[in-house]
Amino acid sequence: MGTNETSSRAPRRALVSGASSGIGAATVRALCARGYEVVAIARREDRLASLAQETGCTTMVCDVTNEHDVEAVRAYLAKRGSLDILVANAGGAIGADPVGEGDPRDWSAMFELNVIGTQRLIRAMLPLLRHGALEHQVADIVSLSSTAAFVSYEGGGGYNAAKAGVHAMLGALRLELAGEPIRVVEIAPGMVHTEEFALNRFAGDEAKRDALYEGVEAPLVADDVADVIVYAVGCPAHVNLDLVQMRPVAQAAQHKLHRGPLRPKL
Ligand code: 8X3
């Protein structure tokens, strides 16, 4: 039996972090459109307010690097029952400096956000997810890593290490949850053209952002990743997509990005 919105039971309830833009916001839209009940969390209240107006999701301001914020979300959810799906999406790259020159504060911030923020969410929500699994057969922890977790590249050291940390953590978690009906799904996207990812990486430098995507035919967009997340949580309860690596066709590998039109070699 499927676990998604087609179930005759009450809609499954999802918590999505990093919901104010990009993949997080797209995931909130996609889940709401398919009848899931969604609580969207992020730091920026104004963006959450527009998302709520557009989709009907519930929102809470939450910085996943702040223990009190995460505890407030847990308490809010606990008062209203269980949780079925956690989409731990908050993350990103800060800086693009070589290892020998990078600012350790940027590295700490990346680890706090990507690794520890994800662990903090999982730790807080796991008891609620266990109740969700009891109610709806299965619960889901979906976490966003990156193809950067698997292949290093110049200037990516801090981000490579942080996302590799997310991947390693999810592997341990999947083993620890063996025997429970809780899926641990890692989505590892390659190049996704979002409003903010590259801007954060390049400290707001729009020229560098534009150069990154220059000439790339159809990079992934946030909706592509959201579609995969929706697919993963809608799979039959016994099916776990452990790891989904996804890239635009133009990006054969981290260092093999084709700029220009894609054409068959005839
Ligand atoms: C981002 C993917 O290709 O910029 O998660 O490293 S990439």
GROMACS .gro file of C-alpha atoms and ligand atoms in nm:
model
  273
    1MET     CA    1   0.000   0.000   0.000
    2GLY     CA    2   0.120   0.350  -0.072
    3THR     CA    3   0.180   0.594   0.209
    4ASN     CA    4   0.097   0.915   0.036
    5GLU     CA    5  -0.204   1.142   0.013
    6THR     CA    6  -0.414   0.870  -0.146
    7SER     CA    7  -0.440   0.694   0.189
    8SER     CA    8  -0.785   0.701   0.346
    9ARG     CA    9  -0.633   0.796   0.682
   10ALA     CA   10  -0.571   1.155   0.797
   11PRO     CA   11  -0.315   1.334   0.580
   12ARG     CA   12   0.047   1.272   0.665
   13ARG     CA   13   0.212   1.559   0.842
   14ALA     CA   14   0.546   1.697   0.724
   15LEU     CA   15   0.799   1.937   0.872
   16VAL     CA   16   1.021   2.113   0.617
   17SER     CA   17   1.324   2.318   0.720
   18GLY     CA   18   1.492   2.585   0.512
   19ALA     CA   19   1.148   2.660   0.372
   20SER     CA   20   1.191   3.027   0.293
   21SER     CA   21   1.336   2.970  -0.055
   22GLY     CA   22   1.477   2.722  -0.304
   23ILE     CA   23   1.434   2.349  -0.250
   24GLY     CA   24   1.262   2.396   0.086
   25ALA     CA   25   0.993   2.629  -0.045
   26ALA     CA   26   0.942   2.412  -0.354
   27THR     CA   27   0.902   2.106  -0.131
   28VAL     CA   28   0.641   2.284   0.081
   29ARG     CA   29   0.449   2.376  -0.236
   30ALA     CA   30   0.471   2.024  -0.377
   31LEU     CA   31   0.363   1.853  -0.054
   32CYS     CA   32   0.075   2.096   0.007
   33ALA     CA   33  -0.046   2.052  -0.351
   34ARG     CA   34  -0.068   1.677  -0.290
   35GLY     CA   35  -0.266   1.704   0.030
   36TYR     CA   36   0.002   1.666   0.294
   37GLU     CA   37  -0.026   1.880   0.604
   38VAL     CA   38   0.290   2.088   0.614
   39VAL     CA   39   0.468   2.287   0.881
   40ALA     CA   40   0.733   2.506   0.718
   41ILE     CA   41   1.020   2.644   0.922
   42ALA     CA   42   1.290   2.895   0.833
   43ARG     CA   43   1.454   3.206   0.970
   44ARG     CA   44   1.277   3.467   0.758
   45GLU     CA   45   0.928   3.545   0.877
   46ASP     CA   46   0.821   3.756   0.579
   47ARG     CA   47   0.899   3.480   0.332
   48LEU     CA   48   0.722   3.222   0.546
   49ALA     CA   49   0.416   3.447   0.559
   50SER     CA   50   0.391   3.461   0.178
   51LEU     CA   51   0.444   3.086   0.153
   52ALA     CA   52   0.165   3.027   0.406
   53GLN     CA   53  -0.067   3.255   0.213
   54GLU     CA   54   0.015   3.079  -0.113
   55THR     CA   55   0.003   2.716   0.005
   56GLY     CA   56  -0.195   2.702   0.329
   57CYS     CA   57   0.102   2.558   0.517
   58THR     CA   58   0.160   2.639   0.883
   59THR     CA   59   0.481   2.826   0.957
   60MET     CA   60   0.718   2.885   1.246
   61VAL     CA   61   1.027   3.098   1.254
   62CYS     CA   62   1.314   2.866   1.340
   63ASP     CA   63   1.689   2.876   1.307
   64VAL     CA   64   1.803   2.513   1.308
   65THR     CA   65   2.131   2.617   1.466
   66ASN     CA   66   1.937   2.734   1.771
   67GLU     CA   67   1.840   2.467   2.024
   68HIS     CA   68   1.555   2.675   2.171
   69ASP     CA   69   1.400   2.738   1.831
   70VAL     CA   70   1.404   2.369   1.745
   71GLU     CA   71   1.263   2.277   2.085
   72ALA     CA   72   0.979   2.527   2.030
   73VAL     CA   73   0.893   2.357   1.699
   74ARG     CA   74   0.904   2.015   1.864
   75ALA     CA   75   0.674   2.135   2.143
   76TYR     CA   76   0.432   2.291   1.893
   77LEU     CA   77   0.414   1.969   1.691
   78ALA     CA   78   0.388   1.748   2.001
   79LYS     CA   79   0.080   1.939   2.117
   80ARG     CA   80  -0.089   1.860   1.788
   81GLY     CA   81  -0.004   1.491   1.760
   82SER     CA   82   0.263   1.305   1.570
   83LEU     CA   83   0.490   1.377   1.275
   84ASP     CA   84   0.520   1.161   0.965
   85ILE     CA   85   0.786   1.328   0.753
   86LEU     CA   86   1.089   1.538   0.835
   87VAL     CA   87   1.251   1.710   0.539
   88ALA     CA   88   1.581   1.839   0.678
   89ASN     CA   89   1.673   2.076   0.400
   90ALA     CA   90   1.832   2.378   0.571
   91GLY     CA   91   2.194   2.400   0.461
   92GLY     CA   92   2.425   2.549   0.206
   93ALA     CA   93   2.774   2.658   0.114
   94ILE     CA   94   2.944   2.955   0.274
   95GLY     CA   95   3.253   3.071   0.090
   96ALA     CA   96   3.451   2.917  -0.193
   97ASP     CA   97   3.804   2.955  -0.060
   98PRO     CA   98   4.080   2.697  -0.086
   99VAL     CA   99   4.135   2.489   0.227
  100GLY     CA  100   4.456   2.676   0.302
  101GLU     CA  101   4.282   3.013   0.298
  102GLY     CA  102   3.925   2.953   0.413
  103ASP     CA  103   3.797   3.129   0.723
  104PRO     CA  104   3.739   2.870   0.999
  105ARG     CA  105   3.429   3.069   1.100
  106ASP     CA  106   3.276   2.992   0.759
  107TRP     CA  107   3.360   2.626   0.808
  108SER     CA  108   3.203   2.624   1.156
  109ALA     CA  109   2.891   2.791   1.021
  110MET     CA  110   2.864   2.530   0.743
  111PHE     CA  111   2.902   2.245   0.990
  112GLU     CA  112   2.653   2.404   1.231
  113LEU     CA  113   2.395   2.448   0.960
  114ASN     CA  114   2.439   2.137   0.746
  115VAL     CA  115   2.550   1.870   0.993
  116ILE     CA  116   2.456   1.974   1.343
  117GLY     CA  117   2.138   2.154   1.237
  118THR     CA  118   2.024   1.833   1.069
  119GLN     CA  119   2.119   1.622   1.372
  120ARG     CA  120   1.943   1.867   1.602
  121LEU     CA  121   1.623   1.837   1.401
  122ILE     CA  122   1.643   1.459   1.381
  123ARG     CA  123   1.710   1.425   1.754
  124ALA     CA  124   1.418   1.650   1.843
  125MET     CA  125   1.168   1.499   1.598
  126LEU     CA  126   1.249   1.129   1.622
  127PRO     CA  127   1.006   1.055   1.909
  128LEU     CA  128   0.726   1.226   1.713
  129LEU     CA  129   0.821   1.038   1.397
  130ARG     CA  130   0.797   0.710   1.589
  131HIS     CA  131   0.437   0.795   1.676
  132GLY     CA  132   0.374   0.890   1.314
  133ALA     CA  133   0.510   0.554   1.201
  134LEU     CA  134   0.268   0.381   1.435
  135GLU     CA  135  -0.025   0.577   1.298
  136HIS     CA  136   0.061   0.569   0.926
  137GLN     CA  137   0.272   0.252   0.884
  138VAL     CA  138   0.593   0.439   0.814
  139ALA     CA  139   0.768   0.768   0.881
  140ASP     CA  140   1.032   0.945   0.675
  141ILE     CA  141   1.349   1.135   0.745
  142VAL     CA  142   1.451   1.300   0.420
  143SER     CA  143   1.776   1.490   0.429
  144LEU     CA  144   1.945   1.696   0.161
  145SER     CA  145   2.313   1.632   0.108
  146SER     CA  146   2.481   1.698  -0.226
  147THR     CA  147   2.689   1.540  -0.498
  148ALA     CA  148   2.960   1.749  -0.329
  149ALA     CA  149   2.951   1.491  -0.048
  150PHE     CA  150   3.106   1.236  -0.282
  151VAL     CA  151   3.349   1.429  -0.499
  152SER     CA  152   3.575   1.709  -0.377
  153TYR     CA  153   3.658   2.009  -0.585
  154GLU     CA  154   3.882   2.312  -0.552
  155GLY     CA  155   3.723   2.579  -0.336
  156GLY     CA  156   3.463   2.333  -0.212
  157GLY     CA  157   3.655   2.186   0.081
  158GLY     CA  158   3.434   2.314   0.362
  159TYR     CA  159   3.114   2.233   0.180
  160ASN     CA  160   3.248   1.894   0.062
  161ALA     CA  161   3.335   1.809   0.422
  162ALA     CA  162   3.002   1.929   0.563
  163LYS     CA  163   2.794   1.739   0.310
  164ALA     CA  164   3.013   1.429   0.349
  165GLY     CA  165   2.934   1.465   0.719
  166VAL     CA  166   2.561   1.467   0.646
  167HIS     CA  167   2.601   1.153   0.432
  168ALA     CA  168   2.800   0.974   0.703
  169MET     CA  169   2.549   1.068   0.971
  170LEU     CA  170   2.254   0.942   0.767
  171GLY     CA  171   2.431   0.610   0.711
  172ALA     CA  172   2.468   0.563   1.085
  173LEU     CA  173   2.109   0.669   1.146
  174ARG     CA  174   1.973   0.417   0.895
  175LEU     CA  175   2.157   0.139   1.076
  176GLU     CA  176   2.041   0.260   1.416
  177LEU     CA  177   1.678   0.265   1.302
  178ALA     CA  178   1.689  -0.086   1.153
  179GLY     CA  179   1.386  -0.273   1.279
  180GLU     CA  180   1.170   0.039   1.294
  181PRO     CA  181   0.939   0.150   1.012
  182ILE     CA  182   1.129   0.473   0.960
  183ARG     CA  183   1.293   0.544   0.624
  184VAL     CA  184   1.609   0.748   0.598
  185VAL     CA  185   1.625   0.904   0.253
  186GLU     CA  186   1.927   1.101   0.134
  187ILE     CA  187   1.879   1.326  -0.166
  188ALA     CA  188   2.208   1.440  -0.317
  189PRO     CA  189   2.155   1.697  -0.591
  190GLY     CA  190   2.421   1.834  -0.821
  191MET     CA  191   2.382   2.175  -0.982
  192VAL     CA  192   2.047   2.327  -0.887
  193HIS     CA  193   1.980   2.680  -1.004
  194THR     CA  194   1.813   2.845  -0.707
  195GLU     CA  195   1.776   3.206  -0.612
  196GLU     CA  196   2.024   3.196  -0.324
  197PHE     CA  197   2.259   2.896  -0.314
  198ALA     CA  198   2.538   3.047  -0.523
  199LEU     CA  199   2.485   3.395  -0.382
  200ASN     CA  200   2.549   3.261  -0.032
  201ARG     CA  201   2.852   3.070  -0.154
  202PHE     CA  202   3.000   3.377  -0.324
  203ALA     CA  203   2.912   3.630  -0.051
  204GLY     CA  204   2.644   3.801  -0.259
  205ASP     CA  205   2.857   3.838  -0.573
  206GLU     CA  206   2.601   3.827  -0.855
  207ALA     CA  207   2.863   3.819  -1.131
  208LYS     CA  208   3.015   3.500  -0.985
  209ARG     CA  209   2.670   3.353  -0.944
  210ASP     CA  210   2.582   3.425  -1.305
  211ALA     CA  211   2.914   3.287  -1.429
  212LEU     CA  212   2.846   2.958  -1.252
  213TYR     CA  213   2.530   2.892  -1.451
  214GLU     CA  214   2.646   3.065  -1.771
  215GLY     CA  215   2.559   2.862  -2.079
  216VAL     CA  216   2.441   2.556  -1.887
  217GLU     CA  217   2.137   2.422  -2.062
  218ALA     CA  218   1.871   2.347  -1.805
  219PRO     CA  219   2.039   2.313  -1.467
  220LEU     CA  220   1.813   2.141  -1.216
  221VAL     CA  221   1.560   2.369  -1.049
  222ALA     CA  222   1.417   2.343  -0.699
  223ASP     CA  223   1.095   2.184  -0.830
  224ASP     CA  224   1.293   1.894  -0.977
  225VAL     CA  225   1.430   1.810  -0.634
  226ALA     CA  226   1.092   1.863  -0.467
  227ASP     CA  227   0.937   1.617  -0.712
  228VAL     CA  228   1.186   1.351  -0.607
  229ILE     CA  229   1.119   1.418  -0.239
  230VAL     CA  230   0.745   1.384  -0.297
  231TYR     CA  231   0.808   1.061  -0.488
  232ALA     CA  232   1.027   0.920  -0.209
  233VAL     CA  233   0.778   0.986   0.070
  234GLY     CA  234   0.493   0.856  -0.146
  235CYS     CA  235   0.658   0.519  -0.214
  236PRO     CA  236   0.498   0.208  -0.070
  237ALA     CA  237   0.586   0.172   0.297
  238HIS     CA  238   0.844  -0.105   0.242
  239VAL     CA  239   1.044   0.090  -0.019
  240ASN     CA  240   1.333   0.307   0.100
  241LEU     CA  241   1.521   0.525  -0.146
  242ASP     CA  242   1.844   0.525   0.053
  243LEU     CA  243   2.033   0.765  -0.169
  244VAL     CA  244   1.922   0.954  -0.475
  245GLN     CA  245   2.198   1.135  -0.665
  246MET     CA  246   2.051   1.365  -0.924
  247ARG     CA  247   2.212   1.606  -1.167
  248PRO     CA  248   2.120   1.804  -1.473
  249VAL     CA  249   2.198   1.614  -1.793
  250ALA     CA  250   2.455   1.884  -1.869
  251GLN     CA  251   2.656   1.790  -1.559
  252ALA     CA  252   2.803   1.444  -1.614
  253ALA     CA  253   3.013   1.481  -1.300
  254GLN     CA  254   3.120   1.754  -1.062
  255HIS     CA  255   3.400   1.857  -1.299
  256LYS     CA  256   3.229   1.770  -1.622
  257LEU     CA  257   2.980   2.045  -1.681
  258HIS     CA  258   2.876   2.105  -2.039
  259ARG     CA  259   2.812   2.468  -2.134
  260GLY     CA  260   2.616   2.518  -2.451
  261PRO     CA  261   2.333   2.333  -2.617
  262LEU     CA  262   2.289   1.960  -2.565
  263ARG     CA  263   2.285   1.783  -2.901
  264PRO     CA  264   2.312   1.421  -3.009
  265LYS     CA  265   2.643   1.352  -3.187
  266LEU     CA  266   2.506   1.235  -3.521
  2678X3     C1  267   2.557   2.179  -0.465
  2678X3     C2  268   2.610   2.096  -0.574
  2678X3     O1  269   2.769   2.104  -0.774
  2678X3     O2  270   2.747   2.308  -0.644
  2678X3     O3  271   2.504   2.102  -0.364
  2678X3     O4  272   2.867   2.124  -0.552
  2678X3     S1  273   2.754   2.162  -0.637
   0.00000   0.00000   0.00000
